[in-house]
């Protein structure tokens, strides 16, 4: 009987290891709750089917790639949902698994939702969550095998409006902050925008804006225009940018896995190519 147990354990080891590598870890961005809202940290989230909402204790869920595959790059993912909920599975978990497949650490951000709860605003609390997420990843860079100079941020729909809150300002930390995380820079090194919302698109893209990958469908009435505007303004600023506008696909095609359109199904390969050509997957020597 003991031999059988040992044999089962031995044969099961690779499966257990694979499951362990695939197990994400959740970290709250502030141990005692978000500043000014500490009393709300124990309010439970509501998760059902594809979404999560009622977020009052912002957090990140970390998916690390297998060590033998890791490139040292990392991306903070901001799911969409109109700031009323987060489309967590198809705009959080699925892109995280895709990133892991190409050797990139993926960090899904659960940010506060100002259209669900009017005590929050995009320009204050949501921006605070975005900056804190990037700073938190930089604070764990050595532990997670991440290059602090190859940390990007990826936004879908309303998540793209979260990205806009942290991409175009300096992101400088506070050197006098008691919390060492708050001393770090919160500006991403690159950004990925998939049918981003229009809020926060700058009239002028600064010369130090993070290089960008932009994608949307032309028949998306909401969110193809921000892509067109950003492309033009990036070109004026002479900051590296790549943009793709598909003829069809409308809004919320996510990672393209459920689409019947070949161009939409194939779009993640375009992102891989851009990340490779931009020295994100392999750093410059």
mmCIF file of C-alpha atoms in Angstrom, residues 52-279:
data_model
loop_
_atom_site.group_PDB
_atom_site.id
_atom_site.type_symbol
_atom_site.label_atom_id
_atom_site.label_comp_id
_atom_site.label_asym_id
_atom_site.label_seq_id
_atom_site.Cartn_x
_atom_site.Cartn_y
_atom_site.Cartn_z
ATOM 1 C CA UNK A 52 -16.266 41.270 -10.624
ATOM 2 C CA UNK A 53 -17.640 44.412 -8.976
ATOM 3 C CA UNK A 54 -18.011 46.160 -5.597
ATOM 4 C CA UNK A 55 -14.252 46.656 -5.354
ATOM 5 C CA UNK A 56 -13.217 48.689 -2.315
ATOM 6 C CA UNK A 57 -9.892 47.032 -1.459
ATOM 7 C CA UNK A 58 -7.889 47.310 -4.704
ATOM 8 C CA UNK A 59 -5.656 44.352 -5.478
ATOM 9 C CA UNK A 60 -3.481 42.672 -8.065
ATOM 10 C CA UNK A 61 -3.578 39.018 -9.066
ATOM 11 C CA UNK A 62 -0.156 37.856 -10.210
ATOM 12 C CA UNK A 63 0.437 35.199 -12.854
ATOM 13 C CA UNK A 64 4.137 34.394 -13.265
ATOM 14 C CA UNK A 65 5.367 32.425 -16.286
ATOM 15 C CA UNK A 66 7.463 29.268 -15.807
ATOM 16 C CA UNK A 67 11.022 30.266 -14.900
ATOM 17 C CA UNK A 68 12.510 28.544 -17.928
ATOM 18 C CA UNK A 69 10.245 30.637 -20.182
ATOM 19 C CA UNK A 70 10.380 33.988 -18.379
ATOM 20 C CA UNK A 71 11.649 36.973 -20.367
ATOM 21 C CA UNK A 72 11.768 39.445 -17.464
ATOM 22 C CA UNK A 73 8.965 41.581 -18.910
ATOM 23 C CA UNK A 74 5.741 42.280 -17.008
ATOM 24 C CA UNK A 75 2.361 43.811 -17.819
ATOM 25 C CA UNK A 76 -0.328 45.219 -15.523
ATOM 26 C CA UNK A 77 -3.729 44.360 -17.059
ATOM 27 C CA UNK A 78 -6.738 46.677 -16.599
ATOM 28 C CA UNK A 79 -9.986 44.929 -17.640
ATOM 29 C CA UNK A 80 -12.847 47.005 -19.012
ATOM 30 C CA UNK A 81 -16.453 47.164 -17.883
ATOM 31 C CA UNK A 82 -17.478 50.809 -18.022
ATOM 32 C CA UNK A 83 -16.368 51.429 -14.404
ATOM 33 C CA UNK A 84 -19.488 49.588 -13.245
ATOM 34 C CA UNK A 85 -17.820 46.179 -13.152
ATOM 35 C CA UNK A 86 -14.683 44.433 -14.407
ATOM 36 C CA UNK A 87 -14.914 41.982 -17.320
ATOM 37 C CA UNK A 88 -12.528 39.848 -15.349
ATOM 38 C CA UNK A 89 -12.268 36.537 -17.203
ATOM 39 C CA UNK A 90 -12.048 37.537 -20.857
ATOM 40 C CA UNK A 91 -10.187 40.838 -20.268
ATOM 41 C CA UNK A 92 -8.125 39.744 -17.273
ATOM 42 C CA UNK A 93 -7.482 36.025 -16.949
ATOM 43 C CA UNK A 94 -7.339 35.241 -20.680
ATOM 44 C CA UNK A 95 -4.783 37.966 -21.494
ATOM 45 C CA UNK A 96 -2.793 36.933 -18.406
ATOM 46 C CA UNK A 97 -2.522 33.358 -19.668
ATOM 47 C CA UNK A 98 -1.583 34.646 -23.122
ATOM 48 C CA UNK A 99 1.215 36.760 -21.647
ATOM 49 C CA UNK A 100 2.491 33.820 -19.618
ATOM 50 C CA UNK A 101 2.606 31.761 -22.818
ATOM 51 C CA UNK A 102 5.136 34.210 -24.299
ATOM 52 C CA UNK A 103 7.151 34.451 -21.080
ATOM 53 C CA UNK A 104 5.683 37.669 -19.653
ATOM 54 C CA UNK A 105 4.554 38.129 -16.052
ATOM 55 C CA UNK A 106 0.902 39.221 -15.905
ATOM 56 C CA UNK A 107 -0.632 41.275 -13.116
ATOM 57 C CA UNK A 108 -4.411 41.801 -13.207
ATOM 58 C CA UNK A 109 -5.520 44.999 -11.483
ATOM 59 C CA UNK A 110 -8.826 45.216 -9.644
ATOM 60 C CA UNK A 111 -9.355 48.970 -9.500
ATOM 61 C CA UNK A 112 -12.164 50.960 -7.892
ATOM 62 C CA UNK A 113 -15.261 51.660 -10.000
ATOM 63 C CA UNK A 114 -16.409 55.269 -9.976
ATOM 64 C CA UNK A 115 -19.624 54.672 -11.942
ATOM 65 C CA UNK A 116 -20.688 51.950 -9.536
ATOM 66 C CA UNK A 117 -19.802 54.018 -6.453
ATOM 67 C CA UNK A 118 -19.773 57.790 -6.819
ATOM 68 C CA UNK A 119 -17.513 58.289 -3.807
ATOM 69 C CA UNK A 120 -14.655 57.502 -6.227
ATOM 70 C CA UNK A 121 -13.423 59.417 -9.279
ATOM 71 C CA UNK A 122 -11.311 58.526 -12.294
ATOM 72 C CA UNK A 123 -8.813 61.312 -11.729
ATOM 73 C CA UNK A 124 -8.216 60.560 -8.043
ATOM 74 C CA UNK A 125 -8.932 57.063 -6.729
ATOM 75 C CA UNK A 126 -8.694 55.159 -10.028
ATOM 76 C CA UNK A 127 -5.465 56.951 -10.938
ATOM 77 C CA UNK A 128 -4.165 56.167 -7.455
ATOM 78 C CA UNK A 129 -4.874 52.461 -8.020
ATOM 79 C CA UNK A 130 -3.103 52.488 -11.394
ATOM 80 C CA UNK A 131 0.037 54.155 -10.082
ATOM 81 C CA UNK A 132 0.114 51.958 -7.005
ATOM 82 C CA UNK A 133 -0.124 48.802 -9.128
ATOM 83 C CA UNK A 134 2.909 49.728 -11.229
ATOM 84 C CA UNK A 135 4.880 50.805 -8.178
ATOM 85 C CA UNK A 136 3.931 47.581 -6.408
ATOM 86 C CA UNK A 137 5.224 45.500 -9.324
ATOM 87 C CA UNK A 138 8.489 47.477 -9.353
ATOM 88 C CA UNK A 139 8.848 46.884 -5.613
ATOM 89 C CA UNK A 140 8.635 43.104 -6.227
ATOM 90 C CA UNK A 141 10.721 43.072 -9.414
ATOM 91 C CA UNK A 142 13.727 41.253 -7.957
ATOM 92 C CA UNK A 143 11.538 38.706 -6.165
ATOM 93 C CA UNK A 144 9.502 37.945 -9.299
ATOM 94 C CA UNK A 145 12.398 38.024 -11.778
ATOM 95 C CA UNK A 146 11.145 41.178 -13.502
ATOM 96 C CA UNK A 147 13.171 43.915 -15.192
ATOM 97 C CA UNK A 148 11.893 47.175 -13.616
ATOM 98 C CA UNK A 149 12.537 48.917 -16.947
ATOM 99 C CA UNK A 150 10.234 46.555 -18.880
ATOM 100 C CA UNK A 151 6.940 46.984 -17.033
ATOM 101 C CA UNK A 152 3.959 47.875 -19.184
ATOM 102 C CA UNK A 153 0.242 48.421 -18.739
ATOM 103 C CA UNK A 154 -2.605 47.040 -20.857
ATOM 104 C CA UNK A 155 -6.135 48.407 -20.925
ATOM 105 C CA UNK A 156 -9.327 47.137 -22.515
ATOM 106 C CA UNK A 157 -12.144 49.668 -23.095
ATOM 107 C CA UNK A 158 -12.593 51.527 -19.771
ATOM 108 C CA UNK A 159 -9.326 49.913 -18.685
ATOM 109 C CA UNK A 160 -7.688 52.015 -21.396
ATOM 110 C CA UNK A 161 -8.967 55.069 -19.548
ATOM 111 C CA UNK A 162 -7.185 53.781 -16.444
ATOM 112 C CA UNK A 163 -4.012 53.548 -18.528
ATOM 113 C CA UNK A 164 -4.411 57.166 -19.633
ATOM 114 C CA UNK A 165 -4.273 58.254 -15.994
ATOM 115 C CA UNK A 166 -0.731 56.928 -15.527
ATOM 116 C CA UNK A 167 0.850 56.966 -18.995
ATOM 117 C CA UNK A 168 1.332 60.662 -19.730
ATOM 118 C CA UNK A 169 2.458 62.239 -16.444
ATOM 119 C CA UNK A 170 5.885 61.816 -14.856
ATOM 120 C CA UNK A 171 4.819 59.138 -12.357
ATOM 121 C CA UNK A 172 7.565 60.252 -9.983
ATOM 122 C CA UNK A 173 7.336 58.809 -6.492
ATOM 123 C CA UNK A 174 7.518 60.698 -3.236
ATOM 124 C CA UNK A 175 11.063 60.329 -1.856
ATOM 125 C CA UNK A 176 9.811 61.288 1.623
ATOM 126 C CA UNK A 177 6.988 58.724 1.698
ATOM 127 C CA UNK A 178 6.880 56.404 4.711
ATOM 128 C CA UNK A 179 5.804 53.526 2.490
ATOM 129 C CA UNK A 180 8.796 52.515 0.323
ATOM 130 C CA UNK A 181 6.436 51.486 -2.508
ATOM 131 C CA UNK A 182 5.269 55.090 -2.825
ATOM 132 C CA UNK A 183 8.852 56.243 -3.389
ATOM 133 C CA UNK A 184 9.071 54.342 -6.685
ATOM 134 C CA UNK A 185 8.188 55.629 -10.131
ATOM 135 C CA UNK A 186 4.688 54.701 -11.325
ATOM 136 C CA UNK A 187 5.109 55.439 -15.037
ATOM 137 C CA UNK A 188 4.856 52.392 -17.323
ATOM 138 C CA UNK A 189 7.591 51.662 -19.860
ATOM 139 C CA UNK A 190 5.063 50.759 -22.571
ATOM 140 C CA UNK A 191 1.316 50.578 -23.051
ATOM 141 C CA UNK A 192 -1.135 48.316 -24.865
ATOM 142 C CA UNK A 193 -4.564 49.739 -25.668
ATOM 143 C CA UNK A 194 -7.350 47.510 -26.976
ATOM 144 C CA UNK A 195 -10.451 49.510 -28.002
ATOM 145 C CA UNK A 196 -9.755 52.106 -25.267
ATOM 146 C CA UNK A 197 -12.385 54.571 -24.075
ATOM 147 C CA UNK A 198 -11.939 58.271 -24.889
ATOM 148 C CA UNK A 199 -11.506 59.649 -21.350
ATOM 149 C CA UNK A 200 -8.009 60.918 -20.685
ATOM 150 C CA UNK A 201 -6.690 60.881 -24.263
ATOM 151 C CA UNK A 202 -4.252 63.819 -24.212
ATOM 152 C CA UNK A 203 -4.533 66.671 -26.699
ATOM 153 C CA UNK A 204 -0.752 66.522 -26.973
ATOM 154 C CA UNK A 205 1.255 63.363 -26.380
ATOM 155 C CA UNK A 206 4.383 64.264 -24.379
ATOM 156 C CA UNK A 207 7.781 63.308 -25.750
ATOM 157 C CA UNK A 208 8.380 60.965 -22.804
ATOM 158 C CA UNK A 209 5.134 59.021 -23.311
ATOM 159 C CA UNK A 210 5.536 55.231 -23.192
ATOM 160 C CA UNK A 211 5.715 53.516 -26.587
ATOM 161 C CA UNK A 212 2.317 52.193 -27.564
ATOM 162 C CA UNK A 213 0.486 49.349 -29.284
ATOM 163 C CA UNK A 214 -3.039 50.368 -30.332
ATOM 164 C CA UNK A 215 -5.829 48.192 -31.712
ATOM 165 C CA UNK A 216 -9.554 48.532 -32.436
ATOM 166 C CA UNK A 217 -12.218 47.742 -35.028
ATOM 167 C CA UNK A 218 -13.372 50.436 -37.442
ATOM 168 C CA UNK A 219 -17.041 49.661 -36.751
ATOM 169 C CA UNK A 220 -16.571 50.311 -33.030
ATOM 170 C CA UNK A 221 -18.387 53.644 -32.701
ATOM 171 C CA UNK A 222 -17.159 54.154 -29.150
ATOM 172 C CA UNK A 223 -13.543 53.287 -29.216
ATOM 173 C CA UNK A 224 -11.931 53.388 -32.643
ATOM 174 C CA UNK A 225 -11.733 57.202 -32.558
ATOM 175 C CA UNK A 226 -9.351 57.280 -29.550
ATOM 176 C CA UNK A 227 -7.002 55.001 -31.505
ATOM 177 C CA UNK A 228 -7.033 57.317 -34.538
ATOM 178 C CA UNK A 229 -6.446 60.386 -32.358
ATOM 179 C CA UNK A 230 -3.664 58.780 -30.367
ATOM 180 C CA UNK A 231 -1.895 57.535 -33.487
ATOM 181 C CA UNK A 232 -1.808 61.022 -34.959
ATOM 182 C CA UNK A 233 -0.630 62.606 -31.700
ATOM 183 C CA UNK A 234 2.030 59.932 -31.132
ATOM 184 C CA UNK A 235 3.371 60.576 -34.610
ATOM 185 C CA UNK A 236 3.493 64.318 -33.910
ATOM 186 C CA UNK A 237 5.420 63.612 -30.694
ATOM 187 C CA UNK A 238 7.770 61.227 -32.571
ATOM 188 C CA UNK A 239 7.191 58.522 -29.949
ATOM 189 C CA UNK A 240 7.213 54.886 -31.183
ATOM 190 C CA UNK A 241 3.693 53.628 -31.914
ATOM 191 C CA UNK A 242 2.023 50.782 -33.796
ATOM 192 C CA UNK A 243 -1.694 50.800 -34.616
ATOM 193 C CA UNK A 244 -4.088 48.300 -36.175
ATOM 194 C CA UNK A 245 -7.666 49.104 -37.201
ATOM 195 C CA UNK A 246 -9.704 46.135 -38.394
ATOM 196 C CA UNK A 247 -12.591 46.577 -40.822
ATOM 197 C CA UNK A 248 -14.951 44.655 -38.553
ATOM 198 C CA UNK A 249 -15.065 43.347 -35.018
ATOM 199 C CA UNK A 250 -17.055 46.028 -33.216
ATOM 200 C CA UNK A 251 -16.453 46.461 -29.489
ATOM 201 C CA UNK A 252 -15.338 43.943 -26.853
ATOM 202 C CA UNK A 253 -13.742 41.300 -29.037
ATOM 203 C CA UNK A 254 -11.412 40.604 -26.093
ATOM 204 C CA UNK A 255 -8.552 38.276 -27.094
ATOM 205 C CA UNK A 256 -10.412 37.272 -30.266
ATOM 206 C CA UNK A 257 -10.865 33.666 -29.175
ATOM 207 C CA UNK A 258 -14.635 33.649 -29.680
ATOM 208 C CA UNK A 259 -14.750 35.670 -32.898
ATOM 209 C CA UNK A 260 -15.657 34.294 -36.328
ATOM 210 C CA UNK A 261 -13.384 36.861 -38.006
ATOM 211 C CA UNK A 262 -9.940 35.602 -38.940
ATOM 212 C CA UNK A 263 -8.273 38.985 -38.465
ATOM 213 C CA UNK A 264 -9.713 39.304 -34.957
ATOM 214 C CA UNK A 265 -8.769 35.732 -34.036
ATOM 215 C CA UNK A 266 -5.187 36.403 -35.112
ATOM 216 C CA UNK A 267 -4.645 39.761 -33.421
ATOM 217 C CA UNK A 268 -2.667 38.505 -30.377
ATOM 218 C CA UNK A 269 0.124 37.428 -32.755
ATOM 219 C CA UNK A 270 0.458 41.080 -33.814
ATOM 220 C CA UNK A 271 1.016 42.011 -30.184
ATOM 221 C CA UNK A 272 3.692 39.330 -29.786
ATOM 222 C CA UNK A 273 5.467 40.624 -32.881
ATOM 223 C CA UNK A 274 5.380 44.200 -31.600
ATOM 224 C CA UNK A 275 6.682 43.215 -28.169
ATOM 225 C CA UNK A 276 9.521 41.295 -29.821
ATOM 226 C CA UNK A 277 10.430 44.072 -32.250
ATOM 227 C CA UNK A 278 10.252 46.662 -29.449
ATOM 228 C CA UNK A 279 12.832 44.783 -27.347
#
